[in-house]
Tab-separated table of N, CA and C in Angstrom:
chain	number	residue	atom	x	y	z
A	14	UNK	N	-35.622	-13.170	0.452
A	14	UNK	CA	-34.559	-14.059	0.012
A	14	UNK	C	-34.386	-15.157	1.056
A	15	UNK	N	-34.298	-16.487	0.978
A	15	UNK	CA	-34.237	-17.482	1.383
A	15	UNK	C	-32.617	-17.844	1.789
A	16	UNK	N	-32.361	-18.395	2.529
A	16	UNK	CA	-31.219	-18.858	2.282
A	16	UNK	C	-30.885	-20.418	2.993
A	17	UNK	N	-29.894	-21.417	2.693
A	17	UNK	CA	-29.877	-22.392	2.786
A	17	UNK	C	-27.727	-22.622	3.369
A	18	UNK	N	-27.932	-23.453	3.154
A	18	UNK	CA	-26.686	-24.109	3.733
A	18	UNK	C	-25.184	-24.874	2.949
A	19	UNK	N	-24.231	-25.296	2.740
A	19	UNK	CA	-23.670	-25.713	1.880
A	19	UNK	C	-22.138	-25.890	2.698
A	20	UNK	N	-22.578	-27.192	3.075
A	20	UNK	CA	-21.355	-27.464	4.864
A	20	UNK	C	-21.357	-26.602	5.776
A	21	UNK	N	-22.641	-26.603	5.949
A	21	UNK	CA	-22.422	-25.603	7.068
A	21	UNK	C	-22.704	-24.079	6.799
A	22	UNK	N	-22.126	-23.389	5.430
A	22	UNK	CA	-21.719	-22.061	5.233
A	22	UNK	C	-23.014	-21.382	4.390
A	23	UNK	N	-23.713	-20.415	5.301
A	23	UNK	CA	-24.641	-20.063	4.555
A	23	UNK	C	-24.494	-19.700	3.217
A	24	UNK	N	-25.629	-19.933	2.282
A	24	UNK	CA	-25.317	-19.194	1.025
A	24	UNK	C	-26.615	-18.480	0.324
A	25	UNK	N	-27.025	-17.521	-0.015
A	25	UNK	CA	-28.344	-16.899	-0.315
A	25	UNK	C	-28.842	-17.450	-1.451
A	26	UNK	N	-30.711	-17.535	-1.028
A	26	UNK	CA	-31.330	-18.145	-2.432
A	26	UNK	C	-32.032	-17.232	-2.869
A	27	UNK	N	-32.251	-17.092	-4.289
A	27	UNK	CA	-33.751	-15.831	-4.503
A	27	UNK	C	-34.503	-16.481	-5.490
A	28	UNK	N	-35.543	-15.859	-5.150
A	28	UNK	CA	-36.666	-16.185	-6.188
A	28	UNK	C	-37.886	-17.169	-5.195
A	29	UNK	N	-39.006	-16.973	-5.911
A	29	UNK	CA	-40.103	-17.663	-4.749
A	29	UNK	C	-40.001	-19.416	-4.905
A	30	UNK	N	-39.699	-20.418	-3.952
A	30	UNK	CA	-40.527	-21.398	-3.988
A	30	UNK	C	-41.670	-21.686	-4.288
A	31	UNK	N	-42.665	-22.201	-5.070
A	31	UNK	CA	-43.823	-22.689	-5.403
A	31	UNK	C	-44.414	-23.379	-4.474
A	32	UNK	N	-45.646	-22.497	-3.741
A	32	UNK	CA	-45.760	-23.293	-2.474
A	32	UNK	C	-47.653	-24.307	-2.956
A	33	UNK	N	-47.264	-25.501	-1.999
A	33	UNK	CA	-48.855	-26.242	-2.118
A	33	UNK	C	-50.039	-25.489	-2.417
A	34	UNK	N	-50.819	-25.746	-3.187
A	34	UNK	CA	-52.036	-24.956	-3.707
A	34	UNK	C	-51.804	-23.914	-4.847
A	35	UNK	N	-50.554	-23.907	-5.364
A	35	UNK	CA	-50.324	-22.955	-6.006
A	35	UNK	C	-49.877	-23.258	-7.286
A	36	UNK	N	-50.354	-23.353	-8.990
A	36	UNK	CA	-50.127	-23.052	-9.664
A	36	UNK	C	-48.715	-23.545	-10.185
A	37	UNK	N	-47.921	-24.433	-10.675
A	37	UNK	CA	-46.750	-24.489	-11.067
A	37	UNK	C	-46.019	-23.303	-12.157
A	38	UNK	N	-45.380	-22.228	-12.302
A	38	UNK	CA	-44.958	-21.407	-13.350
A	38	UNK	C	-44.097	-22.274	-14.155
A	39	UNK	N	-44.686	-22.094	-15.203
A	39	UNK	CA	-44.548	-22.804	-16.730
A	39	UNK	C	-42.870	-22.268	-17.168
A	40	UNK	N	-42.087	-23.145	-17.877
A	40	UNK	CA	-40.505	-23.054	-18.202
A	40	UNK	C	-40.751	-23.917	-19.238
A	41	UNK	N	-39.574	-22.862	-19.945
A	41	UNK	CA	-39.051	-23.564	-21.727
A	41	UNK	C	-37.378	-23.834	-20.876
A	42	UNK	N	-37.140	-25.497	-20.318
A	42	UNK	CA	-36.130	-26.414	-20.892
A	42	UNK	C	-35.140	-26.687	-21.382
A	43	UNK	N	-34.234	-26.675	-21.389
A	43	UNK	CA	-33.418	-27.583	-22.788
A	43	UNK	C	-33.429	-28.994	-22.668
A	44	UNK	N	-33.941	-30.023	-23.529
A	44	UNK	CA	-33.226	-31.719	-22.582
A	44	UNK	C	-32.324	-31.823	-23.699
A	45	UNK	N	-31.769	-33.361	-23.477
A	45	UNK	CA	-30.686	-33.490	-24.234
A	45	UNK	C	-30.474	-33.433	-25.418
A	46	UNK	N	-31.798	-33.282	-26.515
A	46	UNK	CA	-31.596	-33.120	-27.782
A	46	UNK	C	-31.607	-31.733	-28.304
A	47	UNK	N	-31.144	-30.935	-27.088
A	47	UNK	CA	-31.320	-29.650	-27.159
A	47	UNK	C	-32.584	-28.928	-28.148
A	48	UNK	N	-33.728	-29.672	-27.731
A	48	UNK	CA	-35.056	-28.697	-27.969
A	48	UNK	C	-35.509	-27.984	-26.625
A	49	UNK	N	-36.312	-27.354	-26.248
A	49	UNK	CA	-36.695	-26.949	-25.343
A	49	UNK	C	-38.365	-27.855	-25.009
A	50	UNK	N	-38.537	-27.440	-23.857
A	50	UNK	CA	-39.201	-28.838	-23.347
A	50	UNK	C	-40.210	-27.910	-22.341
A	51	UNK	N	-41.237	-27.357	-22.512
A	51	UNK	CA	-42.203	-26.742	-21.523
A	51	UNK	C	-42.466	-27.790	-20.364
A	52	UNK	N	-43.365	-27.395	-19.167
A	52	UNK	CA	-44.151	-28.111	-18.174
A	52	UNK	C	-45.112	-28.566	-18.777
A	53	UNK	N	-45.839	-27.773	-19.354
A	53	UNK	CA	-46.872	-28.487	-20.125
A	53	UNK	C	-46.836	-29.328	-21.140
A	54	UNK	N	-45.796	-29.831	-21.541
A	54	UNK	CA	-44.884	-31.038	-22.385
A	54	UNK	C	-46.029	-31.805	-21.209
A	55	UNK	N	-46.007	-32.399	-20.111
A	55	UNK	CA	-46.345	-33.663	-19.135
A	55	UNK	C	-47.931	-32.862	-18.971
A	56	UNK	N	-48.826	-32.218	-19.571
A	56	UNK	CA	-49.980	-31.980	-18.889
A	56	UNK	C	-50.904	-32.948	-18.823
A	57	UNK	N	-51.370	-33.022	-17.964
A	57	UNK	CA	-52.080	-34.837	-17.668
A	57	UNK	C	-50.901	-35.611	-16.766
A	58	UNK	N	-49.795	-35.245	-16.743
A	58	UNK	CA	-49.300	-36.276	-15.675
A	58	UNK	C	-48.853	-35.532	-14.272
A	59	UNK	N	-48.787	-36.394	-13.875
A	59	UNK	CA	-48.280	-35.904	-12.585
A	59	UNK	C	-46.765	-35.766	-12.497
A	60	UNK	N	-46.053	-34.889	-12.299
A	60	UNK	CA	-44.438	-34.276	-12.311
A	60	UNK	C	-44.063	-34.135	-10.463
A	61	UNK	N	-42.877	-34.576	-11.095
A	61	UNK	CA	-41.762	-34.655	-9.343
A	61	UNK	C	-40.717	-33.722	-10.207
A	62	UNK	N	-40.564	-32.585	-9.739
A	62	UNK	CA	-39.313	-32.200	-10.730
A	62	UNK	C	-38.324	-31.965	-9.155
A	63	UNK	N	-37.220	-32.429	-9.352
A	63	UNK	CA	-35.914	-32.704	-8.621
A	63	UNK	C	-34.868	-31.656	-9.430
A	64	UNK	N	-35.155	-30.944	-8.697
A	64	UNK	CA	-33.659	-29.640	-8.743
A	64	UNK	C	-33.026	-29.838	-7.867
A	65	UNK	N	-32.115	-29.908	-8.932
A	65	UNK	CA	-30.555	-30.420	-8.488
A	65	UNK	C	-28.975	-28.964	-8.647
A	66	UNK	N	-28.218	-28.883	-7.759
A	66	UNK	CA	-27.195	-28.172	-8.984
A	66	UNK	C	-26.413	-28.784	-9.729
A	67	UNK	N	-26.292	-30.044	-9.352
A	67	UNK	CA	-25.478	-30.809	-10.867
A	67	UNK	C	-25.136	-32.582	-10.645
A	68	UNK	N	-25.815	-33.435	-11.608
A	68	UNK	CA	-25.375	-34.697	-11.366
A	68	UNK	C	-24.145	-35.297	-11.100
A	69	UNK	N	-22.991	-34.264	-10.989
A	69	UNK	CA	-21.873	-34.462	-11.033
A	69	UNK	C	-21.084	-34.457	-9.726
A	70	UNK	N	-22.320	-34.286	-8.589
A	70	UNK	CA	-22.288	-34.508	-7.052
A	70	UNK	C	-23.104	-35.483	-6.756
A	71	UNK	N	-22.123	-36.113	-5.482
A	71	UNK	CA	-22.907	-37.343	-5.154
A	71	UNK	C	-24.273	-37.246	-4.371
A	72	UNK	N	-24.460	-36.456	-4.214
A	72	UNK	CA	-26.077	-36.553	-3.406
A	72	UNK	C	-26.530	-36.100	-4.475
A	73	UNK	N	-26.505	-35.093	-5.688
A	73	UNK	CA	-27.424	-34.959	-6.992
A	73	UNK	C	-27.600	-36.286	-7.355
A	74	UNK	N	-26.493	-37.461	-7.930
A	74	UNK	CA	-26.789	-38.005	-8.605
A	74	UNK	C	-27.419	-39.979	-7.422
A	75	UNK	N	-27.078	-39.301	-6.184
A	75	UNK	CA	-28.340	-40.561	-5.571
A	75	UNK	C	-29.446	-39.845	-5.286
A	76	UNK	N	-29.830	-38.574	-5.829
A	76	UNK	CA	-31.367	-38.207	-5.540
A	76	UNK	C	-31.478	-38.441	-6.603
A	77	UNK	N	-31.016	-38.759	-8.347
A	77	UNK	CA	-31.385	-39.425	-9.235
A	77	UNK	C	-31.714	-40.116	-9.650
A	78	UNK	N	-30.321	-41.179	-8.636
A	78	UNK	CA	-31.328	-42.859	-8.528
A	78	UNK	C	-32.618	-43.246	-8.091
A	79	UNK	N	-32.313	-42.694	-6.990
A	79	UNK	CA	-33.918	-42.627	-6.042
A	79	UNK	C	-35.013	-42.599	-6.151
A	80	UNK	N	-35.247	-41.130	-7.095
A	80	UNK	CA	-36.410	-40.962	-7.804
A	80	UNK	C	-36.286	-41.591	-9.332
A	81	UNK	N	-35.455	-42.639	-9.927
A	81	UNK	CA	-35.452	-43.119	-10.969
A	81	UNK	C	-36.262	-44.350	-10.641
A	82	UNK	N	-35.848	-44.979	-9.373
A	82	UNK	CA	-36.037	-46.486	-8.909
A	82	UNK	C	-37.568	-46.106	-8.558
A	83	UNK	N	-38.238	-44.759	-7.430
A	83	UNK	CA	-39.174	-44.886	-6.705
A	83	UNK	C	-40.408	-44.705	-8.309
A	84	UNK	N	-39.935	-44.084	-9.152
A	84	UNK	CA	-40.562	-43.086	-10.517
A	84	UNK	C	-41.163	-44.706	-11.094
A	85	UNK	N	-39.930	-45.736	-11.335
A	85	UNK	CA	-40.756	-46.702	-12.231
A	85	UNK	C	-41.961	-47.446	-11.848
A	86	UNK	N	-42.640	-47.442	-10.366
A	86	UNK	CA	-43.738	-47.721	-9.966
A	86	UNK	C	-45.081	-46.646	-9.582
A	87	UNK	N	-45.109	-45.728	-10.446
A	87	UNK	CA	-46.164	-44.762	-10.286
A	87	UNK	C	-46.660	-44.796	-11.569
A	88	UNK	N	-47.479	-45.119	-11.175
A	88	UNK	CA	-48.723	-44.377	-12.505
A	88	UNK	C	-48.736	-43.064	-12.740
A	89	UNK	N	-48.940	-42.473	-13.993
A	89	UNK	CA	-48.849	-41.609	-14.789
A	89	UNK	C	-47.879	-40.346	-14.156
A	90	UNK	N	-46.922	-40.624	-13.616
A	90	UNK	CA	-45.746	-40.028	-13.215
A	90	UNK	C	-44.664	-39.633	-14.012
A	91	UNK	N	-44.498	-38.387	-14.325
A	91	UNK	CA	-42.357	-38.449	-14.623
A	91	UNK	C	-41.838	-37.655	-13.842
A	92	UNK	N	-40.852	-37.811	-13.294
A	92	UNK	CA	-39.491	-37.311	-13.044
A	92	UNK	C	-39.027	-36.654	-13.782
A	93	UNK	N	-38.566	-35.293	-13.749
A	93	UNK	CA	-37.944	-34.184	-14.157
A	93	UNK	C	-37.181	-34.181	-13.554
A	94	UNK	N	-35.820	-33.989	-13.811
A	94	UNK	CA	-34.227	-34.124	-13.141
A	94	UNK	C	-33.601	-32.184	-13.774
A	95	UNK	N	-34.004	-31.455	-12.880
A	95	UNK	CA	-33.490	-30.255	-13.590
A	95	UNK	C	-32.685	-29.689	-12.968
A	96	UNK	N	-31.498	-29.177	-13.664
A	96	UNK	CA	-30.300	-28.658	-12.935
A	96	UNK	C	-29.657	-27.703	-14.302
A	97	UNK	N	-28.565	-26.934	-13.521
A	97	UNK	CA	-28.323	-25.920	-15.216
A	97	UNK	C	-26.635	-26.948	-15.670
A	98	UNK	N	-26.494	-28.459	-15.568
A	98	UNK	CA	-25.833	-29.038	-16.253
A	98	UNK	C	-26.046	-28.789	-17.507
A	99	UNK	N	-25.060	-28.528	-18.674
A	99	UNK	CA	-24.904	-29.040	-20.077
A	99	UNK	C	-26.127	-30.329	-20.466
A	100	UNK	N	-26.811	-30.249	-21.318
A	100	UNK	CA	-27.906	-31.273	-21.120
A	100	UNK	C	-27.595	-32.322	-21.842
A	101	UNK	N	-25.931	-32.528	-22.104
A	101	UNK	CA	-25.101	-33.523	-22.916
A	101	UNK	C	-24.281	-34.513	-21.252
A	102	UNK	N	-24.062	-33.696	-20.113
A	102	UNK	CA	-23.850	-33.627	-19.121
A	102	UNK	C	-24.611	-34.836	-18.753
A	103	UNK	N	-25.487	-34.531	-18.376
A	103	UNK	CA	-26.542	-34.932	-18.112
A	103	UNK	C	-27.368	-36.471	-18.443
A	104	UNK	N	-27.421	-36.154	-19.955
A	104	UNK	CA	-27.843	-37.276	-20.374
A	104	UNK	C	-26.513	-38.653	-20.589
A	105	UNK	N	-25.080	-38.048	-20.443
A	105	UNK	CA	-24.394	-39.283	-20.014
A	105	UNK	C	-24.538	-39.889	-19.069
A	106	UNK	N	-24.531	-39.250	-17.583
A	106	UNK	CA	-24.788	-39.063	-16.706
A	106	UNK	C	-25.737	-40.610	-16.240
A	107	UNK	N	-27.079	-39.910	-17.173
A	107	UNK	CA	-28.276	-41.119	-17.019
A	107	UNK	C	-28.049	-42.007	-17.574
A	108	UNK	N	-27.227	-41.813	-19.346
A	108	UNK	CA	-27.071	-43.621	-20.156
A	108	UNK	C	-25.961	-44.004	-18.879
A	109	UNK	N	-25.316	-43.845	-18.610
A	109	UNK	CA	-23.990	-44.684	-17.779
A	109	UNK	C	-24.393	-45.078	-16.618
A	110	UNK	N	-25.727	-44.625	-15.907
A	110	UNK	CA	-25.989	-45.049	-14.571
A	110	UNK	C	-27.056	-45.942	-15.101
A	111	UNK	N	-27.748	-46.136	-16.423
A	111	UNK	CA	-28.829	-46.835	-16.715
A	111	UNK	C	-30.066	-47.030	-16.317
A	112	UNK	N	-30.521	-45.072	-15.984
A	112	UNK	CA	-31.442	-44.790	-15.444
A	112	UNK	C	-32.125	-44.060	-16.647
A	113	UNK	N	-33.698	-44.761	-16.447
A	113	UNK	CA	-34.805	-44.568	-17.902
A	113	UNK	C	-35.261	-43.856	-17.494
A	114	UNK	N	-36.017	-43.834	-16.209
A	114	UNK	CA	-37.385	-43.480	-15.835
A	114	UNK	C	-36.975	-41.877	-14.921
A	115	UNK	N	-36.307	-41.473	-15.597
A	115	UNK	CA	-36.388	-39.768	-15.348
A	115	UNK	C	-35.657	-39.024	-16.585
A	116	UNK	N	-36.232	-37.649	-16.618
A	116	UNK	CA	-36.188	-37.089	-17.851
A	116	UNK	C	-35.548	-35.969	-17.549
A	117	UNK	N	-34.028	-35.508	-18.043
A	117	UNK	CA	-33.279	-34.686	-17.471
A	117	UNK	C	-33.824	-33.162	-18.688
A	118	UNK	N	-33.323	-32.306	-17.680
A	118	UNK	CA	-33.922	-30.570	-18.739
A	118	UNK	C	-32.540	-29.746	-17.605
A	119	UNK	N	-32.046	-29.021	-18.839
A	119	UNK	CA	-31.053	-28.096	-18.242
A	119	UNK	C	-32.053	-26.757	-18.436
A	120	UNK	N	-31.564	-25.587	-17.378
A	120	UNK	CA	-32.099	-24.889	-17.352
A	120	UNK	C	-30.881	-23.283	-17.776
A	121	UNK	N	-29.677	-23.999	-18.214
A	121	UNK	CA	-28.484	-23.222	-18.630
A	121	UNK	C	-29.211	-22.048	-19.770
A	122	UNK	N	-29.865	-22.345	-20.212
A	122	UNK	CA	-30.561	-20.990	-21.356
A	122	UNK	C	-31.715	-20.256	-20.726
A	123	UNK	N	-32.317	-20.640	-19.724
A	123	UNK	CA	-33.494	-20.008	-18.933
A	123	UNK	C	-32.992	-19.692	-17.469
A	124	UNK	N	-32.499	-18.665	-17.228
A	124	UNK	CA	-31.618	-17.787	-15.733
A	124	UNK	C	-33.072	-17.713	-15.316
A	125	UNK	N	-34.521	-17.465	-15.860
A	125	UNK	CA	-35.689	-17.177	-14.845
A	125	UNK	C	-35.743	-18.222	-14.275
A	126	UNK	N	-35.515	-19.900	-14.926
A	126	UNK	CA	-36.401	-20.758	-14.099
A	126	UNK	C	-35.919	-20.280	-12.491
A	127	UNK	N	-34.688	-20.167	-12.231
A	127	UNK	CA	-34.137	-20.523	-11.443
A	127	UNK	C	-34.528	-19.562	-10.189
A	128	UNK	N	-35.154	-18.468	-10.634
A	128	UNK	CA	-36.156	-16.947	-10.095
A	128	UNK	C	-37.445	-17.646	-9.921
A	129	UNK	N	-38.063	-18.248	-10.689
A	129	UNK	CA	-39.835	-18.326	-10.688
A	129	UNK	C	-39.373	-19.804	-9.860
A	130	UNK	N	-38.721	-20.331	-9.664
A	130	UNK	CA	-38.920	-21.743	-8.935
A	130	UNK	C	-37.932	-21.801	-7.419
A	131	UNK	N	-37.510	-20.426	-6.921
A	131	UNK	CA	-36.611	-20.015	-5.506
A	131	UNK	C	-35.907	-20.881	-5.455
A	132	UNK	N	-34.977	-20.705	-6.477
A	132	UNK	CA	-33.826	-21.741	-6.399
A	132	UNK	C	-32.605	-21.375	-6.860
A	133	UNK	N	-32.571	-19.777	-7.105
A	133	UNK	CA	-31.373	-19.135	-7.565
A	133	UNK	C	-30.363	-18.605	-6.851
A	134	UNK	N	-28.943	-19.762	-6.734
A	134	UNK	CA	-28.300	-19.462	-5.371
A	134	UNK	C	-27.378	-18.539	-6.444
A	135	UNK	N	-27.234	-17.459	-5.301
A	135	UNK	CA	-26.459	-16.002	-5.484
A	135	UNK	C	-25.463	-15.750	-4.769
A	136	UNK	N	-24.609	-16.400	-3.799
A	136	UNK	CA	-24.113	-16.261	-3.216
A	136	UNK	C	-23.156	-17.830	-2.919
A	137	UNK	N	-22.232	-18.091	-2.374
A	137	UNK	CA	-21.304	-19.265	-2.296
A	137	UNK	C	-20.889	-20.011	-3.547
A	138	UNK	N	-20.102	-20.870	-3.351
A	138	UNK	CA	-19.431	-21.704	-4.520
A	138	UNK	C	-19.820	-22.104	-5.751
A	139	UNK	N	-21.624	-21.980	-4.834
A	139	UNK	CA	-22.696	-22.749	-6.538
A	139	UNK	C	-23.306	-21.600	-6.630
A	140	UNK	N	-22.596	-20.559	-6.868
A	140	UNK	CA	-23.065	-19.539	-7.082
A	140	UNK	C	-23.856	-19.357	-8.853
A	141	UNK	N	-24.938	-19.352	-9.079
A	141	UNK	CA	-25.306	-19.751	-10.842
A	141	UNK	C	-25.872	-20.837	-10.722
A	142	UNK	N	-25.900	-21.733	-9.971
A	142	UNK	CA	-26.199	-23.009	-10.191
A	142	UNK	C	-27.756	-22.949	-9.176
A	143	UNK	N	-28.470	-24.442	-9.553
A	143	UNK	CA	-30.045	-24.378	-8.597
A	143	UNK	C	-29.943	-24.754	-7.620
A	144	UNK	N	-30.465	-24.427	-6.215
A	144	UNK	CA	-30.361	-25.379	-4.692
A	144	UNK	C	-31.203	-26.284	-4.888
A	145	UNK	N	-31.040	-27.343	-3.891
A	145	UNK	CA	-31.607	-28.808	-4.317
A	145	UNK	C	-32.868	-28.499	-3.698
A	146	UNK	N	-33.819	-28.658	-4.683
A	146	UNK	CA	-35.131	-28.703	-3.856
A	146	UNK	C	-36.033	-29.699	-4.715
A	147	UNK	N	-37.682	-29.953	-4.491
A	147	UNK	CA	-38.683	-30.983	-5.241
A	147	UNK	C	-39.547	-30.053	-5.177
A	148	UNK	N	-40.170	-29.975	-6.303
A	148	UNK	CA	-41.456	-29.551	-6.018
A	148	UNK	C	-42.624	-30.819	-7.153
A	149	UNK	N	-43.059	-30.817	-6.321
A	149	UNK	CA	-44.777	-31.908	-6.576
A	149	UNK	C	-45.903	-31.606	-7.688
A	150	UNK	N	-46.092	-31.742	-8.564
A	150	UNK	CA	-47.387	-31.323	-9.613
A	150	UNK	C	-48.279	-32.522	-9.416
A	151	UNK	N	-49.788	-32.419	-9.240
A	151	UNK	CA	-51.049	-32.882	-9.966
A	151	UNK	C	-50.434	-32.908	-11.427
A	152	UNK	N	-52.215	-33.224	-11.645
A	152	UNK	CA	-51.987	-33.708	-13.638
A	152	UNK	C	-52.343	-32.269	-13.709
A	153	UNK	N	-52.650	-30.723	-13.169
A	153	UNK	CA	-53.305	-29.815	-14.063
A	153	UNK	C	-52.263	-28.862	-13.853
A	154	UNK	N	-50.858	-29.100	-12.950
A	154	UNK	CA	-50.151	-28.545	-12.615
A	154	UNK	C	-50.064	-27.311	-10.832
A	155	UNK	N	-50.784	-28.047	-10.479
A	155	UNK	CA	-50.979	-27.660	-8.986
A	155	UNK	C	-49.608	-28.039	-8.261
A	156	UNK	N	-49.431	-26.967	-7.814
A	156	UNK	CA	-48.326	-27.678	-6.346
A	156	UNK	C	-48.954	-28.497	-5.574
A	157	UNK	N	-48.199	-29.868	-5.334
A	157	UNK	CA	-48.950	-30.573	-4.036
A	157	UNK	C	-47.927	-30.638	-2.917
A	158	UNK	N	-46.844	-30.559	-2.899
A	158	UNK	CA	-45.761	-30.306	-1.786
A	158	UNK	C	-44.386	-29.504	-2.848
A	159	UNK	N	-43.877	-28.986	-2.063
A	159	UNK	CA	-42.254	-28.409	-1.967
A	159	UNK	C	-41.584	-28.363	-1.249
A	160	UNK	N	-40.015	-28.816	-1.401
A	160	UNK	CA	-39.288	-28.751	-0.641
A	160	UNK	C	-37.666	-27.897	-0.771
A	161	UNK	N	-37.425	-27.033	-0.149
A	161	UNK	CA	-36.106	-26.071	-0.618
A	161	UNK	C	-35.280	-26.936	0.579
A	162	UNK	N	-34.240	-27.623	-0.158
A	162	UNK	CA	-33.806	-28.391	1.449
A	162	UNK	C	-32.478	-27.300	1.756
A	163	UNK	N	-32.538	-27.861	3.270
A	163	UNK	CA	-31.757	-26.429	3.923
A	163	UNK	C	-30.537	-26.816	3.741
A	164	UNK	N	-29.762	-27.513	3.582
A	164	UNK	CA	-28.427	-28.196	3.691
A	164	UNK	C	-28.324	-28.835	1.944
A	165	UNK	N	-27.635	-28.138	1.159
A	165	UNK	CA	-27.736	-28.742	-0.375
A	165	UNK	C	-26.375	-29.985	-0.271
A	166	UNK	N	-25.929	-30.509	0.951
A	166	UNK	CA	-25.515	-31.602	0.809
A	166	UNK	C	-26.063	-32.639	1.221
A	167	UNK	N	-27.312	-32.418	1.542
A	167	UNK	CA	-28.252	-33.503	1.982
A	167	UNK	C	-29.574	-34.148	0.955
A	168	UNK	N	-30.014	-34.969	0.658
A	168	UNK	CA	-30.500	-35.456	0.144
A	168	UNK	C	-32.219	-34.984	0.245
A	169	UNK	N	-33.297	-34.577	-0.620
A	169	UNK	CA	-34.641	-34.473	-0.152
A	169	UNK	C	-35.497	-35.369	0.534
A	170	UNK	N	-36.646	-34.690	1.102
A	170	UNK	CA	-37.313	-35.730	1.890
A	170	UNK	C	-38.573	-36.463	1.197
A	171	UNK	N	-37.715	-37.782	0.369
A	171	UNK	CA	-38.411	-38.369	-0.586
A	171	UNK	C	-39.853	-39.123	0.009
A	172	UNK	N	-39.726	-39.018	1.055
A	172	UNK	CA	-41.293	-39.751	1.899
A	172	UNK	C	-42.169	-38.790	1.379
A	173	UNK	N	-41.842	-37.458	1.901
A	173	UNK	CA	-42.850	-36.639	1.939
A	173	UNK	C	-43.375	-36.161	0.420
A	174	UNK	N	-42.032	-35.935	-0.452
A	174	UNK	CA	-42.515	-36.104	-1.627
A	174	UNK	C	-43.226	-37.210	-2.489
A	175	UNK	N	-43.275	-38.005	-2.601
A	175	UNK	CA	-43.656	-39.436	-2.717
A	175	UNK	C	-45.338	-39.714	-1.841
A	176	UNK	N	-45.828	-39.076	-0.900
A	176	UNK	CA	-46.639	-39.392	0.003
A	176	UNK	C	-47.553	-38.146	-0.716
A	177	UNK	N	-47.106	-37.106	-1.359
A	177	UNK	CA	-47.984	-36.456	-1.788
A	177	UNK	C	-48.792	-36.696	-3.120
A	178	UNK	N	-48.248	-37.556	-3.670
A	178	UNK	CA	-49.016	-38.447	-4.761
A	178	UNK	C	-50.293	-38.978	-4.343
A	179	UNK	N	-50.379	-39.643	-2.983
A	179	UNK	CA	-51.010	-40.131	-2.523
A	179	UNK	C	-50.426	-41.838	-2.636
């Protein structure tokens, strides 16, 4: 079990991170039209998926911008914005900030993603909810970087994610 930070106050994570070289584990989604939405929905592209615990915090929703603004200059790229927000949540969220170029998926009907992707905080305030982390896909679904950031009031380290594209 992993654990991470949240002002300071530890709080426990479970479930494995997806580490480089490894295989992305495949998830059924909800996005906002409430269908469910696999990984392999994007096979052939390259995926940044940004777990978040909810756009409704300000460092969720400027790691949104971020990767909305850095997302519209990559080739065959999307942005996955996943957090277990309401995926009605969510997609206001993006029309009102007038961000296109990322594609939000709640994970409120799938309790595994949050196990198969070490991001299931069990312990403190966001207790249910995902710790902020990135993890990196190739087009065949390879990990190319991850990041579980230690402090979920801090923002990810978009260089490093971003640099693993090449």
């Amino acid at each position: 079990m992993a654990q991470v930070t949240l002002g300071g106050n530890p709080v426990e994570v479970s479930g494995n991170l997806p580490q480089p070289g490894e295989t992305a584990p495949d998830f059924t989604l909800t996005n906002p039209d409430m269908e469910g939405k696999s990984l392999g929905d994007w096979q052939g592209q390259r995926r940044i998926l940004n777990i978040i615990p909810s756009v409704d915090t300000g460092v969720c929703a400027a790691s949104t911008r971020t990767f909305n603004e850095k997302a519209s200059s990559l080739d065959n790229t999307v942005v996955l914005v996943i957090s277990a927000d309401l995926p009605f949540a969510a997609a206001r969220f993006c029309g009102a900030e007038g961000l296109k170029d990322v594609t939000t998926l709640s994970c409120f009907r799938n309790d595994g993603f949050r196990q198969d992707y070490g991001v299931d905080l069990t312990s403190g305030p966001f207790r249910g909810l995902c710790a902020r982390a990135v993890v990196v896909l190739d087009e065949n679904g390879k990990v190319l970087h991850s990041q579980l950031v230690s402090e979920i009031g801090e923002e990810p380290d978009y260089e490093a994610a971003l640099k693993a594209l090449g």
